[in-house]
Short mmCIF file of C-alpha atoms and ligand atoms in Angstrom, two decimals:
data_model
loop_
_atom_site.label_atom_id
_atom_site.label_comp_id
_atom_site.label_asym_id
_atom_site.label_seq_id
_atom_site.Cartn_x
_atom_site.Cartn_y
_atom_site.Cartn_z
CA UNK A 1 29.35 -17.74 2.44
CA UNK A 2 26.44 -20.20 3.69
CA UNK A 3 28.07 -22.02 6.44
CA UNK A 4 27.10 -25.45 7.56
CA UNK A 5 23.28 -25.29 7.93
CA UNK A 6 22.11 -26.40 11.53
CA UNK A 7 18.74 -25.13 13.05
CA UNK A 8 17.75 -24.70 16.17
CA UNK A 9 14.17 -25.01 17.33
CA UNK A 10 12.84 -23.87 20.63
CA UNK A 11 9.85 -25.84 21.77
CA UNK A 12 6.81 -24.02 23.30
CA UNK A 13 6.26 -25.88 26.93
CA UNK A 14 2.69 -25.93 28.60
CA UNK A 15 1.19 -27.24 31.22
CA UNK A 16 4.13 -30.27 31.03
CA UNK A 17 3.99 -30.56 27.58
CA UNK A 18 5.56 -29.22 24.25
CA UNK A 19 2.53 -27.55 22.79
CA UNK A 20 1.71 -28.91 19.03
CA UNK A 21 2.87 -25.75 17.27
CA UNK A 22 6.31 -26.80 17.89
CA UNK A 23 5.77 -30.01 15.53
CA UNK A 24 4.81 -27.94 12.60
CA UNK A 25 7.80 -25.45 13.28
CA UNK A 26 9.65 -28.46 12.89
CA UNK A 27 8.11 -28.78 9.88
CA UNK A 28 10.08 -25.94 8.49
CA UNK A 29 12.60 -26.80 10.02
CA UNK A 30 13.13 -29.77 7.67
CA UNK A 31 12.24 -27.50 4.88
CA UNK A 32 15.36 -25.60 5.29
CA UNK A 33 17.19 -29.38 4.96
CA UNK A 34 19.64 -28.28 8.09
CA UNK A 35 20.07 -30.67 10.81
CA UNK A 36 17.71 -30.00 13.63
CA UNK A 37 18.56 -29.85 17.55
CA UNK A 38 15.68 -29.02 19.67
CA UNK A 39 15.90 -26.80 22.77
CA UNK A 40 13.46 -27.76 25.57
CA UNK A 41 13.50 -24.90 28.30
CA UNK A 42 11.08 -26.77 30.78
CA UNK A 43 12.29 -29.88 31.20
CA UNK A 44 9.35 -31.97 33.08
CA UNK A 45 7.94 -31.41 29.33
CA UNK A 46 10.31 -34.12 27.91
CA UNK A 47 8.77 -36.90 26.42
CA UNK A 48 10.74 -40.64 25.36
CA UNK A 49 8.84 -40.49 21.75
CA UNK A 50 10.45 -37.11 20.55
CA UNK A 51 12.09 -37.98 17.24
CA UNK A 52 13.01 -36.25 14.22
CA UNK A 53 15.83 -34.29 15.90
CA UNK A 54 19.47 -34.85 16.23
CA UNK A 55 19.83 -33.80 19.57
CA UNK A 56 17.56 -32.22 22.45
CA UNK A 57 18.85 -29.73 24.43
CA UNK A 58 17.46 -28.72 27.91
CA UNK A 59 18.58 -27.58 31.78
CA UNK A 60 18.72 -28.89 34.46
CA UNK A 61 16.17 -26.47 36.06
CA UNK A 62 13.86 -25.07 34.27
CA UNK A 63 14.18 -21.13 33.94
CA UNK A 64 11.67 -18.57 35.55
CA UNK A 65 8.36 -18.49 33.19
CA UNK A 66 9.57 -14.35 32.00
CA UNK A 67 10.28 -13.62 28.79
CA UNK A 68 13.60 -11.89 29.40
CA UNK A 69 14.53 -15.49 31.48
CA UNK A 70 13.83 -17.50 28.49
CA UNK A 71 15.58 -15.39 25.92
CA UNK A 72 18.49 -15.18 27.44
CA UNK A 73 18.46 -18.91 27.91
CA UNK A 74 17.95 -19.18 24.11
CA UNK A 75 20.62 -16.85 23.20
CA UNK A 76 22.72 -18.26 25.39
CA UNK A 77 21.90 -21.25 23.41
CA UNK A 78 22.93 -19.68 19.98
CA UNK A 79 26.32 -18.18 21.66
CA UNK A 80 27.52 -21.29 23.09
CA UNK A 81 26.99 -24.05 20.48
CA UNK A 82 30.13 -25.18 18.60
CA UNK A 83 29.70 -25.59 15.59
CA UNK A 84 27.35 -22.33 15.39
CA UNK A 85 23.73 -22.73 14.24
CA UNK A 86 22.86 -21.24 11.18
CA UNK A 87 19.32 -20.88 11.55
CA UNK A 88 16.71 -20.18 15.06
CA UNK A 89 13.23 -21.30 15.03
CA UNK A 90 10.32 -20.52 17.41
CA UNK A 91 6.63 -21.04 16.32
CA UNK A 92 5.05 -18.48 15.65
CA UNK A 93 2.14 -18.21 18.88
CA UNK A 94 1.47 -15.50 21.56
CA UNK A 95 4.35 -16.96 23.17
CA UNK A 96 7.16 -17.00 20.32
CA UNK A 97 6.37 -13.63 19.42
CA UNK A 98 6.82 -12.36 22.79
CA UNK A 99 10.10 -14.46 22.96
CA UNK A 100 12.03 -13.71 19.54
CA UNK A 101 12.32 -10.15 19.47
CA UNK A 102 13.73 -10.33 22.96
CA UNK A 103 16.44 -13.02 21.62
CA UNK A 104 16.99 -10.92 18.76
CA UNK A 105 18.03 -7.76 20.77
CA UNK A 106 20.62 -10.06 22.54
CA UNK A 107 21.87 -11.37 19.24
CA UNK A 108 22.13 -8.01 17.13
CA UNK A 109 19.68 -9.68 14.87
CA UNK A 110 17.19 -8.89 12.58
CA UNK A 111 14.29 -11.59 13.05
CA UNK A 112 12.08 -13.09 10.28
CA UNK A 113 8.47 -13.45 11.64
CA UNK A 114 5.43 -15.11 10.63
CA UNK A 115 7.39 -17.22 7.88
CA UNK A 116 4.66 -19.81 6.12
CA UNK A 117 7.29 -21.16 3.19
CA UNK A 118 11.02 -21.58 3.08
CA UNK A 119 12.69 -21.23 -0.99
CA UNK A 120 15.90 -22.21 0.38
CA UNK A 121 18.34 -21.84 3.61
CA UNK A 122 17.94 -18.11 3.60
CA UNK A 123 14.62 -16.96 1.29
CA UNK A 124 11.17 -17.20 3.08
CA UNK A 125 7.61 -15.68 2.84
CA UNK A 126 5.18 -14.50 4.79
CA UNK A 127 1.72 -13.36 4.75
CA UNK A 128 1.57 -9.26 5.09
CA UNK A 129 -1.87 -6.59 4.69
CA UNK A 130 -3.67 -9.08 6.81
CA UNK A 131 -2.97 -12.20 4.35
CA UNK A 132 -3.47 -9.98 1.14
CA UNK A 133 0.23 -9.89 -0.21
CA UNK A 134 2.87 -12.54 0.06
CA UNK A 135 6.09 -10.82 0.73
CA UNK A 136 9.46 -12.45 0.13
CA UNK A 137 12.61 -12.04 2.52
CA UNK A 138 15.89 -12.80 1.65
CA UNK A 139 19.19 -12.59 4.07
CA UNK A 140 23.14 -13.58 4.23
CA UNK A 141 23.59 -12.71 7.97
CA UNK A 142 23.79 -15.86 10.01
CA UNK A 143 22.34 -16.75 11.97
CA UNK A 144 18.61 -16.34 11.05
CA UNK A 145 16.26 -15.48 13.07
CA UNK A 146 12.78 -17.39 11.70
CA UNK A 147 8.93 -17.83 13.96
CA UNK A 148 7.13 -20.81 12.01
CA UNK A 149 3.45 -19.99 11.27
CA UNK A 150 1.76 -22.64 12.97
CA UNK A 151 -1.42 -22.73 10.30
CA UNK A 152 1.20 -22.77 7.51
CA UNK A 153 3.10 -25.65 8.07
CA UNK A 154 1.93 -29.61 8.58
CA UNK A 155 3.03 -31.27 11.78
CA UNK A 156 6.03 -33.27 11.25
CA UNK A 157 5.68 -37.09 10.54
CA UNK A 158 9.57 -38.47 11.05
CA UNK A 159 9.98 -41.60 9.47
CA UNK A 160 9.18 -44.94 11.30
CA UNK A 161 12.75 -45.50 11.86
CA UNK A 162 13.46 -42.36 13.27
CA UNK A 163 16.38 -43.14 15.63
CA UNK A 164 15.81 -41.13 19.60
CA UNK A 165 17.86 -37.74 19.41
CA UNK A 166 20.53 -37.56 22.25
CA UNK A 167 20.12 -35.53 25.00
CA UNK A 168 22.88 -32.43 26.14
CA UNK A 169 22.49 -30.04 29.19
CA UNK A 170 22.25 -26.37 28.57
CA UNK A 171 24.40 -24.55 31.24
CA UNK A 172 22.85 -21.56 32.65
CA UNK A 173 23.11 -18.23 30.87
CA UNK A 174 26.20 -16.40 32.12
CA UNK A 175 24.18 -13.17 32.34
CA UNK A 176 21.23 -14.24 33.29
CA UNK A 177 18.32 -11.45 32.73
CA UNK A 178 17.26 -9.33 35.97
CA UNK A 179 13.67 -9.85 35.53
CA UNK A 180 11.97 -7.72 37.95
CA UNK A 181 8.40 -8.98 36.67
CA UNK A 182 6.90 -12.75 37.52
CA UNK A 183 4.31 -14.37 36.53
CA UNK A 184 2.60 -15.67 39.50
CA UNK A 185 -0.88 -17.67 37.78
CA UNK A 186 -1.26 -18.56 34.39
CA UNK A 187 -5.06 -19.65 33.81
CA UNK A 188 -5.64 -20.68 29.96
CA UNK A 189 -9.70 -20.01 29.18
CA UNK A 190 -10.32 -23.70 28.82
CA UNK A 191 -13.54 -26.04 28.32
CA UNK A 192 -14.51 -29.12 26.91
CA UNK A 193 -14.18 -28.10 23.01
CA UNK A 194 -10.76 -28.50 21.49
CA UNK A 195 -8.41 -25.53 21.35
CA UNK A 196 -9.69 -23.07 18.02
CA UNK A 197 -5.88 -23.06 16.78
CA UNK A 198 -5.46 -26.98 16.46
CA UNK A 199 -9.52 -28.21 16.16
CA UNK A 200 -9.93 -30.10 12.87
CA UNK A 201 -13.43 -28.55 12.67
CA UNK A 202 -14.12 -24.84 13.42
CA UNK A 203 -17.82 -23.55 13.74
CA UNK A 204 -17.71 -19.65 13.77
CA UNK A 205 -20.78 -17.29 14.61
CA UNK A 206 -21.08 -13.74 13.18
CA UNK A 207 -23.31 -11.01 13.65
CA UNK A 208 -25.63 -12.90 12.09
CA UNK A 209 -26.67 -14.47 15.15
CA UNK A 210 -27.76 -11.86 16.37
CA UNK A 211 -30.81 -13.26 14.74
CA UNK A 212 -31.31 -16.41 16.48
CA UNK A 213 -30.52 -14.39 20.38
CA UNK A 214 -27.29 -15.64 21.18
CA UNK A 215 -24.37 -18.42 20.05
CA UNK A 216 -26.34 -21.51 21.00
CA UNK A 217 -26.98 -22.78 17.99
CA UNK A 218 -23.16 -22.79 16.84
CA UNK A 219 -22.21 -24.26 20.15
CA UNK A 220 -24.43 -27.07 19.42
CA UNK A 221 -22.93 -27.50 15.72
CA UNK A 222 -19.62 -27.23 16.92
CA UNK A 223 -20.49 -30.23 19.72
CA UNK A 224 -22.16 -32.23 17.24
CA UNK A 225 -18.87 -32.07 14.93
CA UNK A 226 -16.97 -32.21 17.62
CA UNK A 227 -15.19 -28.81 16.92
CA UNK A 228 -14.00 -25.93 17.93
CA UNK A 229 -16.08 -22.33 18.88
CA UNK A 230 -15.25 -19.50 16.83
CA UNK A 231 -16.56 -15.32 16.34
CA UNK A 232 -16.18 -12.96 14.09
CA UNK A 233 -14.91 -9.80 15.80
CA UNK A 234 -18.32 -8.15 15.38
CA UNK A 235 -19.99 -10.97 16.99
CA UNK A 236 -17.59 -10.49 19.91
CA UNK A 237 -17.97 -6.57 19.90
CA UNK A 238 -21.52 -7.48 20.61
CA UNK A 239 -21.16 -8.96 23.73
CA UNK A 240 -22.65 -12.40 21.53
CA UNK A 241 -19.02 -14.76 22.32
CA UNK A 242 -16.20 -13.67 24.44
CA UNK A 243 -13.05 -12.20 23.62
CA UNK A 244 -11.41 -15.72 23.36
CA UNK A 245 -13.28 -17.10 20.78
CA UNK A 246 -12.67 -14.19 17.95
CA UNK A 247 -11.00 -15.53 14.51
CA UNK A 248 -9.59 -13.10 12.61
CA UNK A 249 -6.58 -10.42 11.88
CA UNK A 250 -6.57 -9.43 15.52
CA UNK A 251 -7.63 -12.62 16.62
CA UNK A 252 -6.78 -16.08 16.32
CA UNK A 253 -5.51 -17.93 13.22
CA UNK A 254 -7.32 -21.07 12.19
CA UNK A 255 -6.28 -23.83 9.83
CA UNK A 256 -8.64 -26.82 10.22
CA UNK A 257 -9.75 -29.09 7.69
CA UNK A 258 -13.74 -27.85 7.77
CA UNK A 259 -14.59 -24.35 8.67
CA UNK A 260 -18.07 -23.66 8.87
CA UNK A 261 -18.96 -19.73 8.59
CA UNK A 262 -22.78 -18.91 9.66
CA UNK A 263 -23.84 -15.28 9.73
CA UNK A 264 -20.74 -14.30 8.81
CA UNK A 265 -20.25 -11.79 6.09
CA UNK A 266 -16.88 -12.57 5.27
CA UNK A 267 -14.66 -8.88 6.41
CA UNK A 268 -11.00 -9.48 5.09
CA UNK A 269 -9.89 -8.74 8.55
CA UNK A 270 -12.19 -12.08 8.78
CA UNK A 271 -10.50 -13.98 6.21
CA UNK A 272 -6.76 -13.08 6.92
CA UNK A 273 -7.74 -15.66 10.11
CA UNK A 274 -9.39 -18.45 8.30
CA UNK A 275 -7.19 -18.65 4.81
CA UNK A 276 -5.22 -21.44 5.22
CA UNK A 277 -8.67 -23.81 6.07
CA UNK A 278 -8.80 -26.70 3.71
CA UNK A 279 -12.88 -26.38 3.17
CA UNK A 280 -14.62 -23.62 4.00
CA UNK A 281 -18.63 -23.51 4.13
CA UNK A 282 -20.91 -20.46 3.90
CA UNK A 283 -24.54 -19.89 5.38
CA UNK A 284 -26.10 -16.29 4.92
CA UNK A 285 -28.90 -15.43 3.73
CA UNK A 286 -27.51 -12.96 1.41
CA UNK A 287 -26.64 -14.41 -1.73
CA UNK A 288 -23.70 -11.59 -2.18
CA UNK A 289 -22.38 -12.07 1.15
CA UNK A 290 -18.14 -11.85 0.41
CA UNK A 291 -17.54 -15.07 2.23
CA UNK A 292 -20.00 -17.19 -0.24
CA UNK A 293 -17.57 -15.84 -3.02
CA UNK A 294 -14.19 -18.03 -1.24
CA UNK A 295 -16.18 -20.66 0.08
CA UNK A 296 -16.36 -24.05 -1.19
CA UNK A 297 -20.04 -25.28 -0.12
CA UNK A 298 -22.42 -21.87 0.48
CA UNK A 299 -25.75 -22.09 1.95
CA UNK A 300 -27.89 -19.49 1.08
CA UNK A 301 -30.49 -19.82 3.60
CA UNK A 302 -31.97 -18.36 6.91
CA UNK A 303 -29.63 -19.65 9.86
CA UNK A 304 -32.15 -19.62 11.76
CA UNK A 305 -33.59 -23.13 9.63
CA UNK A 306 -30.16 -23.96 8.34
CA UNK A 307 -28.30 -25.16 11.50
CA UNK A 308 -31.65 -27.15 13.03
CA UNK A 309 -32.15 -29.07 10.27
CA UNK A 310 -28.64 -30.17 10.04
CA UNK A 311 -28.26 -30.60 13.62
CA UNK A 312 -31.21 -32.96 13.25
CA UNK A 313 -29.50 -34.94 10.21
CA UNK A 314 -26.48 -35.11 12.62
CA UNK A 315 -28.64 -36.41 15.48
CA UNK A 316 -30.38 -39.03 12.97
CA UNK A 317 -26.96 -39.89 12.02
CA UNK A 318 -26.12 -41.07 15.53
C1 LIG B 401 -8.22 -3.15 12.20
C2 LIG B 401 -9.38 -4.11 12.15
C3 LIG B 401 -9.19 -5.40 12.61
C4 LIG B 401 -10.25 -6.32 12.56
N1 LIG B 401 -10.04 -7.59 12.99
C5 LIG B 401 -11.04 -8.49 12.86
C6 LIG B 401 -10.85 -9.85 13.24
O1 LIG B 401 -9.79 -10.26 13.75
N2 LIG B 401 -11.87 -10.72 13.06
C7 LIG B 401 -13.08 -10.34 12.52
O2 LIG B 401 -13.96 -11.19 12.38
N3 LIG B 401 -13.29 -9.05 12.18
C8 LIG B 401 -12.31 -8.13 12.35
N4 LIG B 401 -12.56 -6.83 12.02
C9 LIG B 401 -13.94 -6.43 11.72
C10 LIG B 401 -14.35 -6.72 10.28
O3 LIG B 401 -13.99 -5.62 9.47
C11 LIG B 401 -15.88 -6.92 10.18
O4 LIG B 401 -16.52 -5.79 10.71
C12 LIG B 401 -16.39 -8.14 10.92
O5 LIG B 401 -15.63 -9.28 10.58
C13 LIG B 401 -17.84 -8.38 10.51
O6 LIG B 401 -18.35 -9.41 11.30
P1 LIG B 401 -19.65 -10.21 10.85
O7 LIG B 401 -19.41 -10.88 9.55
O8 LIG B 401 -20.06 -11.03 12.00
O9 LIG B 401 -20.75 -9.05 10.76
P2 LIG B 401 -21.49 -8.42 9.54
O10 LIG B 401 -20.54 -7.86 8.56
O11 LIG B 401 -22.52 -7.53 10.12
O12 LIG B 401 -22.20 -9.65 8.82
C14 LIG B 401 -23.28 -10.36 9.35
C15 LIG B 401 -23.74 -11.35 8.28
O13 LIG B 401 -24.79 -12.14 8.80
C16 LIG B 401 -25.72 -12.36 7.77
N5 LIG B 401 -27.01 -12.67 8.40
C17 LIG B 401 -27.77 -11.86 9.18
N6 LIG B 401 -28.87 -12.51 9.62
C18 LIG B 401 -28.81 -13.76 9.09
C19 LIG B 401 -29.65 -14.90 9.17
N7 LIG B 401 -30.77 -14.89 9.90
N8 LIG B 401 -29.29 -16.02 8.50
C20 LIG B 401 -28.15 -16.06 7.76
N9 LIG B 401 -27.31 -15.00 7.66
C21 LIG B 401 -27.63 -13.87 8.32
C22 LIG B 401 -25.73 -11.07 6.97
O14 LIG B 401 -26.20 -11.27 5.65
C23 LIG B 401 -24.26 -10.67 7.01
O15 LIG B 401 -23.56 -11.17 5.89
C24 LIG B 401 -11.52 -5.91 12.06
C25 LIG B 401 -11.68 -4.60 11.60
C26 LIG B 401 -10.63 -3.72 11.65
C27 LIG B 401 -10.84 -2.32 11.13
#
């Protein structure tokens, strides 16, 4: 029997904030049409203007940055709320993966990962083969488990007259985890450019570039569009962008609203990171190249003249 749907969503904190995957988990959330509480585990990341949530939930003292700490927080979450919460949401970054298999284990749960569409309370998809196969998931054992793909999901607008959730304190777990690791620095690899996962425009070398010496060239598109940096894994292999910067099935997912591929042949491991872009533009010089077949725009040109000329229409532009 499908009890009385209530979700709980467990915002990812950084650096004082909640990071903005948490507003398109939320998204889903809302998909599922279950009343929404959100748990924040840091709570110097608490902002007035949260809305769209009945209810926030957070400690008094933040717990230690481990991942055993913060799951047991969370399931401690799930065990002690009255009435129960049908559903748990985390987004689906480097950080909710590490998180929900570790609140799984102390739930005797089977979690639901990468979901990027909801049918109804307890039938979702996700991408599998690297993005090649939707598969669809279907449970009756509450509660479910669920991580949010970012890319998949818009962030949540609530409406204008969104009222401010109320705000509860989480006790401390009663069995806390014995954490014998800390983390003792967290340095995120950081510049100017926006972060790849959220920029609205992504400009991503490939091996291709090997052509024109080094990355320069997309750095300077990417400024001029005020963008993001991104590599294809080749590129990277190559010693041509760091590690950081790769796109891809074993790198990071994008979703912005322009992605701009140059020198990049288009790999599937490639695409599985770049699917859910809302316009994507080609420039190879090989007419066959596999990315020029799902792009919308394709340049089939030398990159080497391609990316001057419209730097200098940019430039003119300005
Ligand atoms: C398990 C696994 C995981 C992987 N994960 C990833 C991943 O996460 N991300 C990823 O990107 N790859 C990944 N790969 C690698 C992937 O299979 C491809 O090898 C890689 O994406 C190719 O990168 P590329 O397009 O830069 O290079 P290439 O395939 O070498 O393509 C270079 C392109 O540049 C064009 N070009 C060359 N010179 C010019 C010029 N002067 N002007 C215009 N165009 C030019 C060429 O026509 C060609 O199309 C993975 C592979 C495996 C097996």
């Amino acid at each position: 029997m499908t009890p009385p749907l209530r979700t709980l969503l467990v915002a990812e904190c950084r650096d004082g904030a909640i990071v903005p995957a948490t507003w398109r988990a939320l998204s889903m959330a809302h998909a599922i049409g279950a009343s929404v509480d959100l748990l924040v585990l840091e709570p110097q990341s608490l902002a007035d203007d949260i809305r769209g949530v009945a209810r926030i939930l957070t400690p008094s003292e933040a717990p230690p940055a481990t991942a055993l700490a913060q799951a047991a927080y969370i399931a401690h979450a799930m065990d002690a709320a009255e009435p129960a919460y049908s559903h748990l949401i985390l987004p689906a970054t480097a950080w909710g993966r590490e998180i929900l298999p570790r609140v799984a284990a102390r739930l005797g749960a089977q979690p639901l990962s990468e979901i990027c569409a909801v049918t109804d309370a307890h039938t979702f998809s996700r991408p599998i083969h690297a993005g090649n196969a939707i598969q669809t998931l279907t449970t009756d054992r509450w509660p479910i488990l669920l991580s949010a793909r970012p890319a998949a999901f818009a962030p949540f607008t609530p409406p204008d007259d969104a009222p401010p959730p109320s705000v509860a304190t989480l006790a401390p777990p009663t069995e806390p985890a014995d954490d014998p690791v800390r983390v003792v620095d967290f340095q995120p690899a950081r510049g100017e450019r926006p972060d790849l996962r959220e920029a609205a425009v992504v400009a991503c070398g490939g091996q291709g570039m090997a052509s024109a010496g080094d990355f320069t060239l997309i750095e300077q598109l990417a400024d001029a569009l005020g963008g993001a940096v991104g590599a294809t894994r080749a590129a990277v292999d190559s010693g041509l962008a760091p590690n950081d910067w790769q796109v891809g099935q074993t790198g990071k997912i994008v979703a912005p609203d322009l992605y701009i591929g140059v020198g990049v042949s288009g790999a599937i491991q490639h695409i599985a990171g770049i699917k859910d872009a809302r316009c994507i533009v080609s420039i190879n010089n090989d007419p066959g190249a596999p990315l020029h077949a799902v792009a919308d725009y394709r340049l089939t040109m030398d990159l080497r003249e391609a990316i001057p000329q419209w730097l200098a229409l940019l430039a003119a532009r300005q």
